Amino acid sequence: DQQVKQNSPSLSVQEGRISILNCDYTNSMFDYFLWYKKYPAEGPTFLISISSIKDKNEDGRFTVFLNKSAKHLSLHIVPSQPGDSAVYFCAQGVQGAQKLVFGQGTRLTINP
Amino acid sequence: DGGITQSPKYLFRKEGQNVTLSCEQNLNHDAMYWYRQDPGQGLRLIYYSQIVNDFQKGDIAEGYSVSREKKESFPLTVTSAQKNPTAFYLCASSLQGALTGELFFGEGSRLTVL
């Protein structure tokens, strides 16, 4: 069974500090992961991705880390900005099914 | 502008009525998807289509139906058989399949059953 879990429903971080969002998965048959950002009443937008051939992928202020042995990935945002306040979803590619399985989401609030 | 257009943005339905949500894309993507979002839950896949005239059930297909007669269109019908249809519905598309290609989402349609 393919499961992706984001155990923290919310996170509050001060502007300028680092935000760390976590995601755990159960099925490692296909290790390809994506992070999406979602504002209220809008569709999610793609943020960053990582595959199993890498441990880290960086794009500007956003870095995703993959720990395959722990079946854990994390998204780091540094420095955090007010515009980063949104819900963040991690998603895993499902081999053979051509679909993504999403976590429950983490609501990130950046405080000035 | 290229993108995905969902309509209507807000929709109210009486119990027992069927309703169809529209999704159109001009990105020339082969694959299209319907997801449902409920509070405190992730996005759950309803149906997806990799090619015209073909589609597969997702994790929560019961009470829903789709068609894919044209590459750019993937309408979703919420039938009266869907027991809890009030939700935020998201349509998405991708160029090379979701395994390695990112999904592009529409702005969503919020359905409320009265």
PDB file of N, CA, C and O in Angstrom, chain A residues 36-65:
ATOM      1  N   TYR A  36       4.654  20.359  -3.505  1.00  0.00           N
ATOM      2  CA  TYR A  36       3.750  21.335  -4.080  1.00  0.00           C
ATOM      3  C   TYR A  36       3.376  22.344  -3.004  1.00  0.00           C
ATOM      4  O   TYR A  36       3.288  22.019  -1.817  1.00  0.00           O
ATOM      5  N   LYS A  37       3.098  23.556  -3.460  1.00  0.00           N
ATOM      6  CA  LYS A  37       2.694  24.642  -2.580  1.00  0.00           C
ATOM      7  C   LYS A  37       1.286  25.059  -2.977  1.00  0.00           C
ATOM      8  O   LYS A  37       0.971  25.159  -4.175  1.00  0.00           O
ATOM      9  N   LYS A  38       0.440  25.285  -1.984  1.00  0.00           N
ATOM     10  CA  LYS A  38      -0.946  25.621  -2.302  1.00  0.00           C
ATOM     11  C   LYS A  38      -1.426  26.788  -1.451  1.00  0.00           C
ATOM     12  O   LYS A  38      -1.373  26.732  -0.222  1.00  0.00           O
ATOM     13  N   TYR A  39      -1.957  27.805  -2.151  1.00  0.00           N
ATOM     14  CA  TYR A  39      -2.633  28.904  -1.470  1.00  0.00           C
ATOM     15  C   TYR A  39      -4.127  28.592  -1.412  1.00  0.00           C
ATOM     16  O   TYR A  39      -4.643  27.824  -2.229  1.00  0.00           O
ATOM     17  N   PRO A  40      -4.865  29.212  -0.475  1.00  0.00           N
ATOM     18  CA  PRO A  40      -6.302  28.962  -0.364  1.00  0.00           C
ATOM     19  C   PRO A  40      -7.045  29.239  -1.664  1.00  0.00           C
ATOM     20  O   PRO A  40      -6.754  30.215  -2.349  1.00  0.00           O
ATOM     21  N   ALA A  41      -7.983  28.373  -1.978  1.00  0.00           N
ATOM     22  CA  ALA A  41      -8.854  28.512  -3.146  1.00  0.00           C
ATOM     23  C   ALA A  41      -8.085  28.532  -4.465  1.00  0.00           C
ATOM     24  O   ALA A  41      -8.583  29.047  -5.473  1.00  0.00           O
ATOM     25  N   GLU A  42      -6.882  28.007  -4.477  1.00  0.00           N
ATOM     26  CA  GLU A  42      -6.106  27.887  -5.711  1.00  0.00           C
ATOM     27  C   GLU A  42      -5.610  26.462  -5.864  1.00  0.00           C
ATOM     28  O   GLU A  42      -5.583  25.686  -4.901  1.00  0.00           O
ATOM     29  N   GLY A  43      -5.204  26.114  -7.081  1.00  0.00           N
ATOM     30  CA  GLY A  43      -4.596  24.812  -7.279  1.00  0.00           C
ATOM     31  C   GLY A  43      -3.156  24.796  -6.803  1.00  0.00           C
ATOM     32  O   GLY A  43      -2.498  25.831  -6.744  1.00  0.00           O
ATOM     33  N   PRO A  44      -2.637  23.641  -6.441  1.00  0.00           N
ATOM     34  CA  PRO A  44      -1.232  23.534  -6.031  1.00  0.00           C
ATOM     35  C   PRO A  44      -0.308  23.868  -7.194  1.00  0.00           C
ATOM     36  O   PRO A  44      -0.636  23.649  -8.362  1.00  0.00           O
ATOM     37  N   THR A  45       0.859  24.380  -6.862  1.00  0.00           N
ATOM     38  CA  THR A  45       1.889  24.636  -7.867  1.00  0.00           C
ATOM     39  C   THR A  45       3.143  23.859  -7.504  1.00  0.00           C
ATOM     40  O   THR A  45       3.506  23.747  -6.330  1.00  0.00           O
ATOM     41  N   PHE A  46       3.789  23.332  -8.511  1.00  0.00           N
ATOM     42  CA  PHE A  46       4.993  22.546  -8.312  1.00  0.00           C
ATOM     43  C   PHE A  46       6.109  23.404  -7.747  1.00  0.00           C
ATOM     44  O   PHE A  46       6.321  24.544  -8.178  1.00  0.00           O
ATOM     45  N   LEU A  47       6.844  22.834  -6.789  1.00  0.00           N
ATOM     46  CA  LEU A  47       7.916  23.588  -6.136  1.00  0.00           C
ATOM     47  C   LEU A  47       9.280  22.987  -6.465  1.00  0.00           C
ATOM     48  O   LEU A  47      10.143  23.640  -7.029  1.00  0.00           O
ATOM     49  N   ILE A  48       9.467  21.732  -6.136  1.00  0.00           N
ATOM     50  CA  ILE A  48      10.769  21.096  -6.309  1.00  0.00           C
ATOM     51  C   ILE A  48      10.581  19.587  -6.260  1.00  0.00           C
ATOM     52  O   ILE A  48       9.606  19.103  -5.677  1.00  0.00           O
ATOM     53  N   SER A  49      11.480  18.851  -6.878  1.00  0.00           N
ATOM     54  CA  SER A  49      11.374  17.388  -6.881  1.00  0.00           C
ATOM     55  C   SER A  49      12.739  16.765  -6.602  1.00  0.00           C
ATOM     56  O   SER A  49      13.773  17.439  -6.641  1.00  0.00           O
ATOM     57  N   ILE A  50      12.718  15.453  -6.313  1.00  0.00           N
ATOM     58  CA  ILE A  50      13.955  14.711  -6.091  1.00  0.00           C
ATOM     59  C   ILE A  50      13.725  13.254  -6.445  1.00  0.00           C
ATOM     60  O   ILE A  50      12.633  12.723  -6.229  1.00  0.00           O
ATOM     61  N   SER A  51      14.726  12.630  -6.998  1.00  0.00           N
ATOM     62  CA  SER A  51      14.641  11.202  -7.308  1.00  0.00           C
ATOM     63  C   SER A  51      15.646  10.441  -6.450  1.00  0.00           C
ATOM     64  O   SER A  51      16.511  11.030  -5.806  1.00  0.00           O
ATOM     65  N   SER A  52      15.560   9.118  -6.489  1.00  0.00           N
ATOM     66  CA  SER A  52      16.371   8.286  -5.595  1.00  0.00           C
ATOM     67  C   SER A  52      17.848   8.297  -5.928  1.00  0.00           C
ATOM     68  O   SER A  52      18.674   7.834  -5.152  1.00  0.00           O
ATOM     69  N   ILE A  53      18.189   8.828  -7.078  1.00  0.00           N
ATOM     70  CA  ILE A  53      19.614   8.868  -7.415  1.00  0.00           C
ATOM     71  C   ILE A  53      20.310  10.036  -6.716  1.00  0.00           C
ATOM     72  O   ILE A  53      21.537  10.193  -6.814  1.00  0.00           O
ATOM     73  N   LYS A  54      19.525  10.861  -6.040  1.00  0.00           N
ATOM     74  CA  LYS A  54      20.094  12.005  -5.344  1.00  0.00           C
ATOM     75  C   LYS A  54      19.712  11.967  -3.866  1.00  0.00           C
ATOM     76  O   LYS A  54      18.702  11.380  -3.478  1.00  0.00           O
ATOM     77  N   ASP A  55      20.519  12.612  -3.052  1.00  0.00           N
ATOM     78  CA  ASP A  55      20.185  12.806  -1.647  1.00  0.00           C
ATOM     79  C   ASP A  55      19.683  14.218  -1.376  1.00  0.00           C
ATOM     80  O   ASP A  55      19.079  14.488  -0.340  1.00  0.00           O
ATOM     81  N   LYS A  56      19.939  15.096  -2.322  1.00  0.00           N
ATOM     82  CA  LYS A  56      19.652  16.512  -2.104  1.00  0.00           C
ATOM     83  C   LYS A  56      19.397  17.175  -3.445  1.00  0.00           C
ATOM     84  O   LYS A  56      20.043  16.867  -4.449  1.00  0.00           O
ATOM     85  N   ASN A  57      18.440  18.083  -3.444  1.00  0.00           N
ATOM     86  CA  ASN A  57      18.207  18.903  -4.629  1.00  0.00           C
ATOM     87  C   ASN A  57      17.891  20.313  -4.165  1.00  0.00           C
ATOM     88  O   ASN A  57      17.076  20.507  -3.257  1.00  0.00           O
ATOM     89  N   GLU A  58      18.535  21.271  -4.790  1.00  0.00           N
ATOM     90  CA  GLU A  58      18.437  22.649  -4.315  1.00  0.00           C
ATOM     91  C   GLU A  58      17.955  23.550  -5.440  1.00  0.00           C
ATOM     92  O   GLU A  58      18.359  23.416  -6.591  1.00  0.00           O
ATOM     93  N   ASP A  59      17.079  24.482  -5.088  1.00  0.00           N
ATOM     94  CA  ASP A  59      16.597  25.460  -6.055  1.00  0.00           C
ATOM     95  C   ASP A  59      16.341  26.767  -5.314  1.00  0.00           C
ATOM     96  O   ASP A  59      15.290  26.952  -4.697  1.00  0.00           O
ATOM     97  N   GLY A  60      17.329  27.639  -5.352  1.00  0.00           N
ATOM     98  CA  GLY A  60      17.194  28.910  -4.663  1.00  0.00           C
ATOM     99  C   GLY A  60      17.080  28.729  -3.161  1.00  0.00           C
ATOM    100  O   GLY A  60      17.935  28.105  -2.532  1.00  0.00           O
ATOM    101  N   ARG A  61      16.013  29.243  -2.583  1.00  0.00           N
ATOM    102  CA  ARG A  61      15.818  29.135  -1.132  1.00  0.00           C
ATOM    103  C   ARG A  61      15.286  27.761  -0.705  1.00  0.00           C
ATOM    104  O   ARG A  61      15.160  27.501   0.487  1.00  0.00           O
ATOM    105  N   PHE A  62      14.957  26.922  -1.663  1.00  0.00           N
ATOM    106  CA  PHE A  62      14.315  25.639  -1.373  1.00  0.00           C
ATOM    107  C   PHE A  62      15.294  24.485  -1.595  1.00  0.00           C
ATOM    108  O   PHE A  62      15.943  24.399  -2.636  1.00  0.00           O
ATOM    109  N   THR A  63      15.392  23.609  -0.609  1.00  0.00           N
ATOM    110  CA  THR A  63      16.232  22.416  -0.702  1.00  0.00           C
ATOM    111  C   THR A  63      15.433  21.224  -0.202  1.00  0.00           C
ATOM    112  O   THR A  63      14.795  21.300   0.856  1.00  0.00           O
ATOM    113  N   VAL A  64      15.462  20.151  -0.958  1.00  0.00           N
ATOM    114  CA  VAL A  64      14.805  18.921  -0.516  1.00  0.00           C
ATOM    115  C   VAL A  64      15.880  17.876  -0.252  1.00  0.00           C
ATOM    116  O   VAL A  64      16.825  17.723  -1.024  1.00  0.00           O
ATOM    117  N   PHE A  65      15.736  17.199   0.879  1.00  0.00           N
ATOM    118  CA  PHE A  65      16.654  16.137   1.286  1.00  0.00           C
ATOM    119  C   PHE A  65      15.902  14.810   1.297  1.00  0.00           C
ATOM    120  O   PHE A  65      14.767  14.740   1.775  1.00  0.00           O
TER     121      PHE A  65
END
